[in-house]
Coordinates of C-alpha atoms in Angstrom, one line a residue:
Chain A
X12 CA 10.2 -3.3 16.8
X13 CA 7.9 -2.8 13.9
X14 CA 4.0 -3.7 13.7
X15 CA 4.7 -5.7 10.9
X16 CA 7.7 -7.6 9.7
X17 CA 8.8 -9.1 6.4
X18 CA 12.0 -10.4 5.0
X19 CA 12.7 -8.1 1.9
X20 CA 14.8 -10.5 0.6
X21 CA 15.5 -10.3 -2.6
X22 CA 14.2 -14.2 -3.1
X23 CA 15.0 -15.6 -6.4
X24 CA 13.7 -19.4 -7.3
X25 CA 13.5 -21.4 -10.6
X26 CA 10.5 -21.5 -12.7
X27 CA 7.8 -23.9 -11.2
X28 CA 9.0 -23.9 -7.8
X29 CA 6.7 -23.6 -4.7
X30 CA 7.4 -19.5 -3.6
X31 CA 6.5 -19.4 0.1
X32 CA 6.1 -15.3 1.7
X33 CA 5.7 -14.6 5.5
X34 CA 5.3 -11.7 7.3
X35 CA 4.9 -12.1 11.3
X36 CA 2.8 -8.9 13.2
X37 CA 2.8 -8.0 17.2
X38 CA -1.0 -6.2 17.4
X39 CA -3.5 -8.7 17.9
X40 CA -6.2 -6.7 17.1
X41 CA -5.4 -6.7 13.4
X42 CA -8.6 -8.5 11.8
X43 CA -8.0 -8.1 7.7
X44 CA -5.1 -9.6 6.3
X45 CA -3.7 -8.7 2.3
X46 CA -1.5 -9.6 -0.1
X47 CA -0.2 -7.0 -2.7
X48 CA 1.8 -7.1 -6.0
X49 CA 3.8 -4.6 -7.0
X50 CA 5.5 -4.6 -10.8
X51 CA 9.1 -2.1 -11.1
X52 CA 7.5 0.9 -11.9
X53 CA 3.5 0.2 -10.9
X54 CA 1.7 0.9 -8.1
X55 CA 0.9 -2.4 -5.4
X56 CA -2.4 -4.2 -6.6
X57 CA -4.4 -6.2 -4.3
X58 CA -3.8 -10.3 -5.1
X59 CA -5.3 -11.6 -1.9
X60 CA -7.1 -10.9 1.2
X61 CA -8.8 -12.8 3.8
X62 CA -10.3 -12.3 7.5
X63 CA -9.2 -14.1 10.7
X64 CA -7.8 -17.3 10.6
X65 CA -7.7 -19.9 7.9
X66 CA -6.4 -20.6 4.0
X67 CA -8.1 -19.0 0.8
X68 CA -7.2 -19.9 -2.2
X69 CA -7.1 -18.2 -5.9
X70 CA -5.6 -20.5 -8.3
X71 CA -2.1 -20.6 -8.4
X72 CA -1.9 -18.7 -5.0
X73 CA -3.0 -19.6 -1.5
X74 CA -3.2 -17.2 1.5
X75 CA -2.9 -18.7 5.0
X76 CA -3.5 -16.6 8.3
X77 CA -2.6 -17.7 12.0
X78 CA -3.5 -15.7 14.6
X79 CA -2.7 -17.5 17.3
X80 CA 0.9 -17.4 16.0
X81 CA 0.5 -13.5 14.4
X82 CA 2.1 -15.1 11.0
X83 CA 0.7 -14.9 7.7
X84 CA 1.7 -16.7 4.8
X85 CA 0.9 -16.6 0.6
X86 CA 1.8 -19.7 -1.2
X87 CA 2.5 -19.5 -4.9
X88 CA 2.4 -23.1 -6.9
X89 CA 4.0 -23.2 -10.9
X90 CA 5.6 -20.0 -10.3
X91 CA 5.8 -18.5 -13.5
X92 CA 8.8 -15.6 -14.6
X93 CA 5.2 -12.9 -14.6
X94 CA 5.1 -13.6 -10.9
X95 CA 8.4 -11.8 -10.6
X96 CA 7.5 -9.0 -8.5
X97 CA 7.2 -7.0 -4.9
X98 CA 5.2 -8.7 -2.5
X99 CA 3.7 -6.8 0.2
X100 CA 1.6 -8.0 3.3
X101 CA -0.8 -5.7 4.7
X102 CA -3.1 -5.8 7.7
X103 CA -5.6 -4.0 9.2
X104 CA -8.0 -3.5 12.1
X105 CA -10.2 -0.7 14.3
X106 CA -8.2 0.9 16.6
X107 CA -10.3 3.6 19.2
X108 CA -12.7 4.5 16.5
X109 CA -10.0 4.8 13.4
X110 CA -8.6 2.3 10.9
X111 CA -5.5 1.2 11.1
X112 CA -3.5 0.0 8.2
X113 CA 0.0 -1.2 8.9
X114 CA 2.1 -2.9 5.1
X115 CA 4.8 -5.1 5.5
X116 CA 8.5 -3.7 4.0
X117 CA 7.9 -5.8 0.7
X118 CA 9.6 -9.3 -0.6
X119 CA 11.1 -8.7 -3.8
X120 CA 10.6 -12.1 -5.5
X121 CA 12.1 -12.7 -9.1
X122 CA 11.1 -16.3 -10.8
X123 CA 14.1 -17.3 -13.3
X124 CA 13.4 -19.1 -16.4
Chain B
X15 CA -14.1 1.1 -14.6
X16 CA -11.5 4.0 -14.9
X17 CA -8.6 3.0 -12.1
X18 CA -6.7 5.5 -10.0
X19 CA -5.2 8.2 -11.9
X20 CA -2.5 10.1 -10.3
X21 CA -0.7 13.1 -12.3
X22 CA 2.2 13.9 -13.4
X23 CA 4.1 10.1 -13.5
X24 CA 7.3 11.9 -12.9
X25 CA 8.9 14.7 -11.5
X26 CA 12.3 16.9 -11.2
X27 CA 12.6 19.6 -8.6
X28 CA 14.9 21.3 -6.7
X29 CA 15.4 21.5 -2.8
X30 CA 13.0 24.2 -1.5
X31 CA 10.6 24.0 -4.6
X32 CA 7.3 23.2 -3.5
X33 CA 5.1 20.5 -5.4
X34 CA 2.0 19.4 -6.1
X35 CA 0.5 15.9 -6.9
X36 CA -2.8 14.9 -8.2
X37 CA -4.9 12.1 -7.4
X38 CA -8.0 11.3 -9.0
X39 CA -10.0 7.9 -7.7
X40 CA -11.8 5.3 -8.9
X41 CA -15.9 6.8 -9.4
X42 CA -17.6 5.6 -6.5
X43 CA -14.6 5.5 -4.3
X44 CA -14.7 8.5 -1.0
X45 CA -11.5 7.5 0.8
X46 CA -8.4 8.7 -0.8
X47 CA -5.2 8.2 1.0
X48 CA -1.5 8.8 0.1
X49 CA 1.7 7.0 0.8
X50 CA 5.4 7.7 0.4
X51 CA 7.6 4.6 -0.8
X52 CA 11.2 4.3 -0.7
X53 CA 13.1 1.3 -0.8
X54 CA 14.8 2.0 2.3
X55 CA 11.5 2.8 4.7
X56 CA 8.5 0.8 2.3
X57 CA 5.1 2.2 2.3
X58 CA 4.7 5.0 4.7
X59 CA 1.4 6.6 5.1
X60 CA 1.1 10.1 4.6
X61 CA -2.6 10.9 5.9
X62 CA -6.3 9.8 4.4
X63 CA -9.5 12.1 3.3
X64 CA -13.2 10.9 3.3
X65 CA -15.6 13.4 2.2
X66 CA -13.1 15.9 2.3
X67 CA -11.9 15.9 5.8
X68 CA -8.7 14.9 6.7
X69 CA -9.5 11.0 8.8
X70 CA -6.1 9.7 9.2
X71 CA -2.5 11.2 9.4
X72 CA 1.2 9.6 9.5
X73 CA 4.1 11.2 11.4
X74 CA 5.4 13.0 8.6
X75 CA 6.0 17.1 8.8
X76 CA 3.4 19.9 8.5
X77 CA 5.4 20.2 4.8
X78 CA 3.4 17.9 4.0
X79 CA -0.4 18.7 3.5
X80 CA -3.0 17.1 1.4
X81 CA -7.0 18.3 0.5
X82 CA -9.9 16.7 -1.4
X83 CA -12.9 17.9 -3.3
X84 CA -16.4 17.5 -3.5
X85 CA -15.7 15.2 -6.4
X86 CA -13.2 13.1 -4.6
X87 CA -10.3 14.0 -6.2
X88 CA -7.2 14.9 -4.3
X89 CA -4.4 16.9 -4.1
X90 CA -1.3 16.4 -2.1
X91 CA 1.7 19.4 -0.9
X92 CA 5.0 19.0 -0.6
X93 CA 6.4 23.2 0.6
X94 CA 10.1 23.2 1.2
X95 CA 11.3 20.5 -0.9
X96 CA 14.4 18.4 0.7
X97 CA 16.6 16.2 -1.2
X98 CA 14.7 12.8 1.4
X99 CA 11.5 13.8 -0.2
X100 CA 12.9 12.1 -3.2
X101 CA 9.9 9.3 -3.6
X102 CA 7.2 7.5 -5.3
X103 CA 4.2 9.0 -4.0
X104 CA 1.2 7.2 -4.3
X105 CA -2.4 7.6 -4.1
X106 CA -5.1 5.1 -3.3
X107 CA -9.1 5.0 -3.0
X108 CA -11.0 2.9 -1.7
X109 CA -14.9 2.0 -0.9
X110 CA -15.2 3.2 2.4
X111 CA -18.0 4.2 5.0
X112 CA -18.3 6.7 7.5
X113 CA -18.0 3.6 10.2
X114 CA -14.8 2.7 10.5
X115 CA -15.3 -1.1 11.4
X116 CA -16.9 -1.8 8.5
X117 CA -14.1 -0.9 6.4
X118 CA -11.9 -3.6 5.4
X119 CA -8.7 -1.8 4.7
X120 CA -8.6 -2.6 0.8
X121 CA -6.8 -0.3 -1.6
X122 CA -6.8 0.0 -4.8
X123 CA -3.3 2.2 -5.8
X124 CA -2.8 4.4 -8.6
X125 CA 0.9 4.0 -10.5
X126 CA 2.5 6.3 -8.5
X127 CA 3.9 10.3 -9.0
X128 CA 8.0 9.7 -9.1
X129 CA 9.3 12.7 -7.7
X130 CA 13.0 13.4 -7.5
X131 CA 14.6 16.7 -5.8
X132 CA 18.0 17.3 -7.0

């Protein structure tokens, strides 16, 4: 069983439809949660992180984290064709004295016109 | 701010070549780390430098080896190329300190080295 699991999808919706991505982990001690974006071709970038439980927000996009469950969520509102892209989750936490980083396969989310 | 730079983009070799990538991070940044992605496995972690000493290592072979300067850049080596090291290999940096708890795990990623062995 992986640390981390994510659907890969592919997920495809219409334009301005709610995009919901989850990724579900088994180590509790994971403490910083992350959402990255990945364009064909780029490298991931960092759209949204958070720590321990609760929702943050960033415009268009909304992160939610439950621990007590070990599921994590990013909500994207008006999704526009740009938001067509890889979605990776990513969590980390210290583990005996080293970091641990642990990313989710990646969602591949394309937003059709 | 100059982002992560990772040289060359792309990348032909043949099984048993050996190769070498470049990463160079964002100024500031002491914590370099590489990752292999392919779209059957995801992000796999290769292994992370911070002030040039090797911190963190995935379970990948002693083929693969990696090194950082004084200036933070880094290098990583693939010896004895196989035709599964075809990848994008990609470099990150981050702001990091000597304490691991304080670190958050956020990564900034260069755009990748595309390497294919034919």
């Amino acid at each position: 069983q992986k640390e981390v699991e994510q659907d890969p999808g592919p997920l495809s919706v219409p334009e301005g439809a709610i995009v919901s991505l989850n990724c579900t982990y088994s180590n509790s001690a994971f403490q910083y949660f992350m959402w990255y974006r990945q364009y064909s071709r780029k490298g991931p970038e960092l759209l949204m992180y958070t720590y321990s439980s609760g929702n943050k927000e960033d415009g268009r996009f909304t992160a939610q984290v439950d621990k007590s469950s070990k599921y994590i969520s990013l909500f994207i509102r008006d999704s526009q064709p740009s938001d067509s892209a890889t979605y990776l989750c990513a969590m980390s936490a210290t583990i005996q004295g080293a970091q641990k980083l642990v990313f989710g396969q990646g969602t591949r989310l394309t937003i059709n016109p | 701010k100059a982002g992560v730079t990772q040289t060359p983009r792309y990348l032909i070799k043949t099984r048993g070549q050996q190769v070498t990538l470049s990463c160079s991070p964002i100024s500031g940044h002491r914590s370099v780390s590489w990752y292999q992605q392919t779209p059957g496995q995801g992000l796999q972690f290769l292994f992370e430098y911070f002030s040039e000493t090797q911190r963190n290592k995935g379970n990948f072979p002693g083929r693969f080896s990696g090194r950082q300067f004084s200036n933070s850049r880094s290098e990583m080596n693939v010896s004895t190329l196989e035709l599964g090291d075809s990848a994008l290999y990609l470099c990150a940096s981050s702001w990091t300190s000597g304490a691991p708890h304080l670190n958050t795990g956020e990564l900034f990623f260069g755009e990748g080295s595309r390497l294919t062995v034919l």
